[in-house]
Amino acid sequence: MTELRGKFIVFDGGEGCGKSTQAKMLETRLQQHGVDVLNIRDPGTTRIGEMIRAILLNPDHLEMAMRCEMLLYMAARAQMMKETIQPALDAGRLVISDRFVSSTLSYQLGGDGLTSGDIRAVAEVTIAGRWPDLTLILDMPVAVSRSRVQAKYEHRNDTLFGKDVSRVVKDRIEQRSVEYHEQVRDNYLKQVQADPSRYQLIAADRQVQEVHEDIWAAVTSGK
């Protein structure tokens, strides 16, 4: 497992595809093999990143322009790269990230006229040229993935009888249309097709352990 030292692996895919579950399973198995692993989420992880995440996912922010959305994701990512990811890689740790630039290339692509070139140019500055070594795209039909999504965003801006109350709802991105999420899935598939040396497509609409074994094979194959 020594060849995995200092490697950067990303889990990505549509809502409800099982990224967090699979990232945790991989982390646990790697640790059992003596690999020092850092498991993070994008956006988030850092103090500043978590603040930006709260802005991005708040369902109240419907007026947010897609270019603003893209730049906020990149800002959170820049802080995480400087504060968390690069120091961990330099120390020889294996970094697992739940989402990364591949998400922006799927969720924000085309919005407000954004091109892949636009996003990649901003990303190059954001991550100082340190792209992931392997991006695992967990793929499944949108109808299946959306049926798995559970409301988990705590919305605190409601009032009842003059008192602030909170309720759990789907976040701003999860609430978007089926057509939007179909396009997101297509954008992921196109990324895999365009760069098969750095991307691996994983069929996620199967038993959790089956999916994990394919991921393990991809990570340990030296691809």
XYZ file of N, CA and C in Angstrom, residues 4-210:
621
model
N 0.192 4.267 -2.314
C -0.971 5.125 -2.106
C -0.636 6.356 -1.262
N 0.571 6.420 -0.732
C 0.962 7.587 0.055
C 0.921 8.848 -0.813
N 0.291 9.889 -0.285
C 0.236 11.153 -1.003
C -0.692 11.178 -2.192
N -1.600 10.207 -2.287
C -2.556 10.171 -3.394
C -3.843 10.916 -3.017
N -4.517 11.423 -4.035
C -5.721 12.231 -3.867
C -6.851 11.572 -4.662
N -7.858 11.062 -3.941
C -8.965 10.331 -4.553
C -10.276 11.054 -4.281
N -11.084 11.199 -5.313
C -12.368 11.896 -5.199
C -13.518 10.938 -5.483
N -14.554 11.032 -4.656
C -15.823 10.367 -4.917
C -16.797 11.418 -5.418
N -17.467 11.129 -6.542
C -18.411 12.108 -7.063
C -19.593 11.400 -7.718
N -20.614 12.183 -8.030
C -21.824 11.638 -8.630
C -23.040 12.420 -8.169
N -24.194 12.038 -8.684
C -25.425 12.741 -8.375
C -25.886 12.568 -6.943
N -26.925 13.325 -6.591
C -27.491 13.243 -5.253
C -27.945 11.815 -4.956
N -27.636 11.324 -3.760
C -28.135 10.024 -3.337
C -27.437 8.819 -3.930
N -26.270 9.013 -4.536
C -25.597 7.889 -5.207
C -24.750 7.045 -4.261
N -24.598 7.474 -3.009
C -23.854 6.683 -2.037
C -22.413 7.087 -1.826
N -22.037 8.296 -2.237
C -20.655 8.750 -2.117
C -20.132 8.683 -0.681
N -20.884 9.255 0.241
C -20.416 9.332 1.629
C -20.236 7.951 2.233
N -21.181 7.060 1.962
C -21.095 5.696 2.468
C -19.860 4.995 1.926
N -19.649 5.103 0.618
C -18.521 4.420 -0.009
C -17.187 5.043 0.399
N -17.159 6.351 0.570
C -15.921 7.001 1.012
C -15.527 6.504 2.399
N -16.505 6.364 3.285
C -16.229 5.879 4.635
C -15.777 4.424 4.610
N -16.407 3.602 3.765
C -16.003 2.202 3.662
C -14.571 2.073 3.158
N -14.211 2.894 2.176
C -12.844 2.859 1.661
C -11.859 3.334 2.727
N -12.198 4.403 3.412
C -11.333 4.905 4.483
C -11.055 3.813 5.515
N -12.099 3.138 5.951
C -11.951 2.100 6.973
C -11.055 0.966 6.493
N -11.275 0.513 5.269
C -10.489 -0.617 4.750
C -9.033 -0.226 4.548
N -8.799 0.981 4.057
C -7.419 1.436 3.880
C -6.704 1.540 5.221
N -7.394 2.046 6.226
C -6.792 2.165 7.553
C -6.436 0.791 8.109
N -7.265 -0.208 7.803
C -6.974 -1.569 8.245
C -5.702 -2.108 7.601
N -5.349 -1.528 6.453
C -4.115 -1.921 5.761
C -2.948 -0.978 6.097
N -3.141 -0.139 7.095
C -2.060 0.715 7.554
C -1.888 2.020 6.800
N -2.864 2.387 5.977
C -2.774 3.634 5.210
C -3.315 4.791 6.046
N -2.576 5.877 6.105
C -2.998 7.086 6.822
C -3.929 7.879 5.908
N -5.206 7.959 6.289
C -6.240 8.520 5.415
C -6.860 9.771 6.023
N -7.085 10.767 5.178
C -7.866 11.941 5.548
C -9.112 11.960 4.681
N -10.288 11.921 5.308
C -11.572 11.899 4.605
C -12.265 13.247 4.802
N -12.523 13.962 3.699
C -13.067 15.319 3.788
C -14.303 15.465 2.903
N -15.006 16.583 3.061
C -16.144 16.847 2.186
C -15.993 18.217 1.528
N -16.485 18.299 0.312
C -16.393 19.520 -0.498
C -17.798 19.900 -0.973
N -18.266 21.142 -0.691
C -17.572 22.175 0.072
C -17.671 21.897 1.572
N -16.767 22.485 2.313
C -16.791 22.325 3.759
C -15.428 22.049 4.319
N -15.387 21.240 5.371
C -14.177 20.763 6.048
C -13.480 21.861 6.871
N -13.170 23.003 6.268
C -12.554 24.102 7.008
C -13.637 25.006 7.599
N -13.259 25.858 8.533
C -14.229 26.789 9.123
C -14.845 27.683 8.050
N -13.994 28.241 7.199
C -14.492 29.120 6.140
C -15.319 28.321 5.140
N -14.859 27.135 4.796
C -15.581 26.299 3.848
C -16.969 25.937 4.322
N -17.113 25.668 5.613
C -18.432 25.327 6.151
C -19.376 26.532 6.115
N -18.842 27.720 6.310
C -19.661 28.926 6.210
C -20.155 29.117 4.779
N -19.273 28.895 3.816
C -19.655 29.006 2.402
C -20.666 27.922 2.049
N -20.487 26.724 2.565
C -21.420 25.626 2.314
C -22.835 26.007 2.755
N -22.926 26.632 3.925
C -24.239 27.038 4.437
C -24.917 28.030 3.498
N -24.158 28.921 2.911
C -24.727 29.884 1.947
C -25.187 29.158 0.692
N -24.371 28.260 0.197
C -24.669 27.563 -1.054
C -25.915 26.685 -0.967
N -26.104 26.023 0.150
C -27.187 25.048 0.253
C -28.491 25.618 0.788
N -28.461 26.840 1.266
C -29.668 27.451 1.833
C -30.749 27.643 0.761
N -31.916 27.026 0.920
C -32.978 27.146 -0.089
C -33.512 28.568 -0.274
N -33.202 29.460 0.662
C -33.660 30.848 0.533
C -32.925 31.601 -0.572
N -31.771 31.100 -0.989
C -30.914 31.852 -1.913
C -31.217 31.500 -3.373
N -32.457 31.618 -3.745
C -32.877 31.242 -5.097
C -32.366 32.200 -6.160
N -32.031 33.433 -5.759
C -31.580 34.424 -6.742
C -30.108 34.269 -7.110
N -29.415 33.321 -6.494
C -27.977 33.179 -6.737
C -27.689 32.834 -8.202
N -26.885 33.651 -8.848
C -26.493 33.409 -10.236
C -25.526 32.229 -10.304
N -25.533 31.522 -11.420
C -24.704 30.329 -11.540
C -23.211 30.645 -11.470
N -22.812 31.789 -11.999
C -21.394 32.161 -11.899
C -21.005 32.441 -10.453
N -21.906 33.062 -9.701
C -21.674 33.270 -8.279
C -21.569 31.924 -7.568
N -22.475 31.019 -7.883
C -22.476 29.682 -7.294
C -21.144 28.975 -7.566
N -20.720 29.013 -8.812
C -19.469 28.363 -9.184
C -18.297 28.944 -8.394
N -18.243 30.269 -8.281
C -17.124 30.914 -7.610
C -17.130 30.647 -6.102
N -18.311 30.531 -5.517
C -18.392 30.200 -4.095
C -17.860 28.786 -3.832
N -18.244 27.856 -4.687
C -17.694 26.502 -4.550
C -16.173 26.533 -4.659
N -15.673 27.288 -5.619
C -14.233 27.365 -5.807
C -13.535 28.038 -4.623
N -14.180 29.040 -4.037
C -13.587 29.721 -2.881
C -13.440 28.764 -1.704
N -14.487 27.988 -1.445
C -14.413 27.002 -0.362
C -13.319 25.979 -0.642
N -13.201 25.606 -1.895
C -12.211 24.610 -2.326
C -10.784 25.162 -2.175
N -10.609 26.434 -2.507
C -9.284 27.050 -2.388
C -8.806 27.037 -0.936
N -9.721 27.350 -0.022
C -9.357 27.334 1.393
C -9.021 25.915 1.861
N -9.811 24.950 1.413
C -9.577 23.563 1.802
C -8.262 23.039 1.221
N -7.936 23.430 0.008
C -6.679 22.996 -0.603
C -5.484 23.541 0.189
N -5.553 24.825 0.526
C -4.441 25.458 1.240
C -4.316 24.955 2.676
N -5.448 24.840 3.350
C -5.447 24.556 4.777
C -5.385 23.062 5.106
N -5.983 22.242 4.232
C -6.184 20.835 4.598
C -5.578 19.846 3.606
N -5.957 19.953 2.321
C -5.577 18.919 1.357
C -4.078 18.886 1.097
N -3.507 20.017 0.690
C -2.089 20.012 0.321
C -1.175 19.643 1.486
N -1.412 20.166 2.699
C -0.571 19.729 3.828
C -0.652 18.224 4.075
N -1.852 17.653 3.910
C -2.010 16.212 4.120
C -1.253 15.423 3.057
N -1.364 15.853 1.799
C -0.651 15.173 0.718
C 0.860 15.283 0.911
N 1.311 16.452 1.317
C 2.746 16.666 1.543
C 3.266 15.763 2.667
N 2.375 15.441 3.611
C 2.757 14.584 4.729
C 2.644 13.099 4.390
N 2.255 12.803 3.149
C 2.170 11.417 2.719
C 0.854 10.739 3.033
N -0.150 11.512 3.429
C -1.457 10.930 3.715
C -2.235 10.739 2.415
N -3.121 9.770 2.403
C -4.043 9.601 1.277
C -5.291 10.420 1.580
N -5.667 11.291 0.663
C -6.828 12.151 0.867
C -8.006 11.638 0.049
N -9.146 11.459 0.716
C -10.405 11.108 0.062
C -11.336 12.302 0.193
N -11.854 12.778 -0.924
C -12.776 13.910 -0.890
C -14.137 13.525 -1.450
N -15.171 13.825 -0.693
C -16.558 13.664 -1.140
C -16.903 14.910 -1.947
N -16.790 14.807 -3.264
C -16.952 15.864 -4.274
C -15.675 16.682 -4.423
N -15.545 17.278 -5.633
C -14.430 18.191 -5.910
C -14.760 18.932 -7.198
N -13.756 19.321 -7.968
C -13.991 20.110 -9.190
C -14.916 19.380 -10.160
N -14.866 18.063 -10.167
C -15.748 17.280 -11.040
C -17.216 17.594 -10.790
N -17.571 17.959 -9.563
C -18.955 18.364 -9.282
C -19.292 19.670 -9.995
N -18.384 20.628 -9.929
C -18.625 21.909 -10.587
C -18.741 21.730 -12.096
N -17.959 20.804 -12.639
C -18.015 20.530 -14.079
C -19.304 19.801 -14.481
N -20.088 19.407 -13.517
C -21.378 18.775 -13.807
C -22.550 19.656 -13.402
N -22.492 20.250 -12.215
C -23.627 20.999 -11.679
C -23.712 22.431 -12.195
N -22.585 23.070 -12.443
C -22.621 24.465 -12.897
C -22.347 24.639 -14.387
N -21.892 23.595 -15.045
C -21.588 23.683 -16.473
C -22.823 24.107 -17.261
N -22.668 25.120 -18.096
C -23.765 25.583 -18.938
C -24.596 26.684 -18.329
N -24.604 26.779 -17.012
C -25.373 27.833 -16.359
C -24.749 29.192 -16.582
N -25.558 30.189 -16.906
C -25.052 31.534 -17.222
C -23.990 31.489 -18.317
N -24.060 30.479 -19.193
C -23.118 30.360 -20.293
C -21.754 29.810 -19.914
N -21.608 29.265 -18.710
C -20.311 28.742 -18.270
C -19.882 27.552 -19.119
N -18.652 27.588 -19.570
C -18.102 26.486 -20.354
C -17.163 25.654 -19.487
N -16.814 24.481 -19.982
C -15.838 23.643 -19.299
C -14.506 24.380 -19.184
N -14.142 25.111 -20.232
C -12.901 25.879 -20.206
C -12.902 26.940 -19.129
N -14.043 27.629 -18.969
C -14.166 28.642 -17.912
C -13.922 28.015 -16.542
N -14.614 26.908 -16.294
C -14.540 26.255 -14.978
C -13.145 25.722 -14.709
N -12.542 25.089 -15.706
C -11.206 24.533 -15.520
C -10.163 25.623 -15.295
N -10.338 26.760 -15.947
C -9.390 27.859 -15.770
C -9.443 28.391 -14.334
N -10.654 28.548 -13.814
C -10.800 28.998 -12.424
C -10.277 27.929 -11.468
N -10.579 26.671 -11.779
C -10.135 25.574 -10.918
C -8.615 25.488 -10.856
N -7.955 25.718 -11.956
C -6.487 25.631 -11.989
C -5.877 26.604 -10.982
N -6.449 27.807 -10.904
C -5.988 28.786 -9.917
C -6.391 28.339 -8.508
N -7.625 27.869 -8.385
C -8.182 27.477 -7.090
C -7.362 26.408 -6.403
N -7.004 25.365 -7.133
C -6.335 24.213 -6.528
C -4.829 24.208 -6.794
N -4.330 25.314 -7.338
C -2.889 25.472 -7.610
C -2.341 24.306 -8.424
N -3.149 23.832 -9.358
C -2.709 22.791 -10.272
C -2.683 21.386 -9.715
N -3.157 21.200 -8.470
C -3.122 19.844 -7.881
C -4.471 19.154 -8.102
N -4.592 18.485 -9.254
C -5.803 17.769 -9.600
C -5.799 16.394 -8.939
N -6.965 15.801 -8.737
C -7.019 14.455 -8.135
C -6.292 13.419 -8.988
N -5.759 12.404 -8.322
C -5.128 11.296 -9.035
C -6.174 10.351 -9.615
N -7.305 10.227 -8.935
C -8.382 9.348 -9.388
C -9.713 9.923 -8.934
N -10.644 10.018 -9.883
C -12.007 10.449 -9.560
C -12.958 9.305 -9.867
N -13.649 8.843 -8.845
C -14.604 7.753 -8.974
C -16.004 8.338 -9.119
N -16.617 8.109 -10.262
C -17.969 8.613 -10.507
C -18.962 7.493 -10.214
N -19.750 7.671 -9.170
C -20.777 6.695 -8.810
C -22.035 7.032 -9.598
N -22.406 6.141 -10.488
C -23.485 6.432 -11.437
C -24.700 5.541 -11.208
N -25.870 6.152 -11.313
C -27.124 5.410 -11.289
C -28.206 6.275 -11.926
N -29.320 5.674 -12.378
C -30.399 6.469 -12.967
C -30.883 7.535 -11.993
N -31.220 8.685 -12.533
C -31.642 9.810 -11.694
C -32.871 9.457 -10.857
N -33.801 8.727 -11.435
C -35.008 8.361 -10.689
C -34.657 7.564 -9.434
N -33.650 6.709 -9.552
C -33.226 5.899 -8.404
C -32.499 6.762 -7.386
N -31.564 7.573 -7.856
C -30.782 8.394 -6.932
C -31.664 9.396 -6.189
N -32.624 10.009 -6.892
C -33.497 10.995 -6.242
C -34.407 10.344 -5.202
N -34.764 9.098 -5.429
C -35.615 8.410 -4.458
C -34.860 8.127 -3.156
N -33.540 8.161 -3.219
C -32.719 7.906 -2.038
C -32.463 9.162 -1.211
N -32.677 10.330 -1.804
C -32.328 11.581 -1.134
C -33.306 11.864 0.006
N -32.765 12.002 1.189
C -33.558 12.344 2.366
C -33.293 13.795 2.754
N -34.354 14.500 3.107
C -34.187 15.884 3.556
C -33.290 15.902 4.792
N -32.239 16.735 4.754
C -31.321 16.804 5.893
C -30.801 18.212 6.157
N -31.200 19.177 5.322
C -30.752 20.549 5.539
C -31.636 21.192 6.604
N -31.008 21.688 7.661
C -31.771 22.318 8.738
C -32.021 23.786 8.403
N -33.258 24.093 8.083
C -33.659 25.429 7.668
C -34.142 26.190 8.892
N -33.482 27.300 9.197
C -33.749 28.000 10.460
C -34.391 29.369 10.288
N -34.869 29.681 9.114
C -35.373 31.025 8.866
C -36.884 31.151 9.000
N -37.555 30.085 9.386
C -39.003 30.142 9.550
C -39.359 30.732 10.911
N -40.527 31.332 11.001
C -41.025 31.833 12.284
C -42.420 31.289 12.528
N -42.720 31.027 13.761
C -44.030 30.532 14.153
C -44.425 31.232 15.443
N -45.534 32.002 15.367
C -46.004 32.759 16.528
C -44.902 33.657 17.088
N -44.147 34.260 16.152
C -43.126 35.210 16.544
C -41.824 34.599 17.016
N -41.705 33.283 16.982
C -40.483 32.632 17.414
C -39.800 31.931 16.240
N -38.456 31.985 16.234
C -37.710 31.282 15.192
C -37.834 29.773 15.391
N -38.089 29.079 14.310
C -38.154 27.624 14.369
C -37.310 27.065 13.223
N -36.970 25.802 13.305
C -36.216 25.170 12.238
C -36.957 23.941 11.755
N -36.721 23.593 10.512
C -37.285 22.370 9.957
C -36.267 21.784 9.001
N -36.347 20.487 8.793
C -35.408 19.802 7.920
C -36.006 19.689 6.525
N -35.271 20.190 5.529
C -35.751 20.208 4.150
C -34.629 19.750 3.227
N -34.949 19.538 1.951
C -33.904 19.302 0.957
C -33.177 20.616 0.692
N -31.885 20.528 0.388
C -31.118 21.744 0.178
C -31.419 22.366 -1.188
N -30.813 23.511 -1.438
C -31.119 24.292 -2.640
C -30.839 23.520 -3.931
N -29.777 22.725 -3.941
C -29.421 21.970 -5.135
C -30.325 20.755 -5.303
N -30.602 20.076 -4.199
C -31.468 18.896 -4.251
C -32.865 19.222 -4.744
N -33.313 20.453 -4.521
C -34.668 20.850 -4.903
C -34.812 21.159 -6.399
N -33.730 21.162 -7.142
C -33.811 21.457 -8.569
C -34.506 20.337 -9.338
N -34.915 20.640 -10.562
C -35.775 19.756 -11.340
C -35.105 18.451 -11.751
N -35.932 17.480 -12.114
C -35.437 16.210 -12.631
C -34.601 16.445 -13.879
N -35.056 17.359 -14.744
C -34.340 17.649 -15.984
C -32.931 18.179 -15.692
N -32.833 19.015 -14.681
C -31.517 19.535 -14.291
C -30.602 18.388 -13.860
N -31.102 17.496 -13.031
C -30.280 16.395 -12.524
C -29.950 15.379 -13.617
N -30.815 15.246 -14.608
C -30.489 14.394 -15.760
C -29.294 14.967 -16.514
N -29.275 16.295 -16.661
C -28.146 16.933 -17.339
C -26.869 16.790 -16.522
N -26.985 16.894 -15.209
C -25.829 16.702 -14.327
C -25.238 15.312 -14.536
N -26.113 14.298 -14.568
C -25.618 12.937 -14.787
C -24.904 12.822 -16.131
N -25.477 13.404 -17.167
C -24.860 13.352 -18.490
C -23.489 14.034 -18.470
N -23.384 15.132 -17.731
C -22.104 15.838 -17.630
C -21.040 14.980 -16.947
N -21.449 14.215 -15.954
C -20.501 13.298 -15.309
C -20.009 12.238 -16.295
N -20.934 11.659 -17.027
C -20.564 10.603 -17.974
C -19.613 11.129 -19.039
N -19.812 12.365 -19.461
C -18.928 12.963 -20.459
C -17.530 13.192 -19.903
N -17.430 13.526 -18.615
C -16.104 13.675 -18.004
C -15.332 12.361 -18.025
N -16.021 11.283 -17.701
C -15.379 9.969 -17.703
C -14.887 9.619 -19.098
N -15.731 9.859 -20.091
C -15.374 9.550 -21.476
C -14.183 10.381 -21.944
N -14.104 11.613 -21.483
C -13.054 12.519 -21.945
C -11.698 12.254 -21.294
N -11.692 11.652 -20.109
C -10.428 11.470 -19.389
C -10.408 10.126 -18.657
N -10.407 9.019 -19.381
C -10.472 7.701 -18.748
C -9.238 7.344 -17.925
N -8.152 8.063 -18.099
C -6.953 7.768 -17.318
C -7.082 8.244 -15.881
N -7.913 9.234 -15.638
C -8.063 9.794 -14.288
C -9.450 9.571 -13.688
N -10.372 9.097 -14.497
C -11.742 8.862 -14.029
C -12.073 7.374 -14.125
N -12.918 6.909 -13.204
C -13.445 5.552 -13.296
C -14.935 5.596 -12.994
N -15.721 4.992 -13.875
C -17.169 4.935 -13.691
C -17.519 3.696 -12.876
N -18.292 3.907 -11.817
C -18.715 2.816 -10.938
C -20.232 2.740 -10.949
N -20.779 1.597 -11.349
C -22.230 1.401 -11.322
C -22.675 1.314 -9.870
N -23.401 2.326 -9.397
C -23.733 2.431 -7.976
C -25.094 1.847 -7.623
N -25.869 1.457 -8.614
C -27.216 0.917 -8.374
C -27.135 -0.590 -8.125
N -26.334 -0.967 -7.123
C -26.138 -2.365 -6.750
C -25.990 -2.458 -5.242
N -25.770 -3.666 -4.758
C -25.532 -3.842 -3.335
C -24.291 -3.050 -2.910
N -24.348 -2.495 -1.718
C -23.282 -1.624 -1.227
C -21.915 -2.310 -1.278
N -21.860 -3.580 -0.875
C -20.578 -4.285 -0.848
C -20.040 -4.529 -2.257
N -20.927 -4.799 -3.207
C -20.497 -4.981 -4.596
C -19.849 -3.709 -5.123
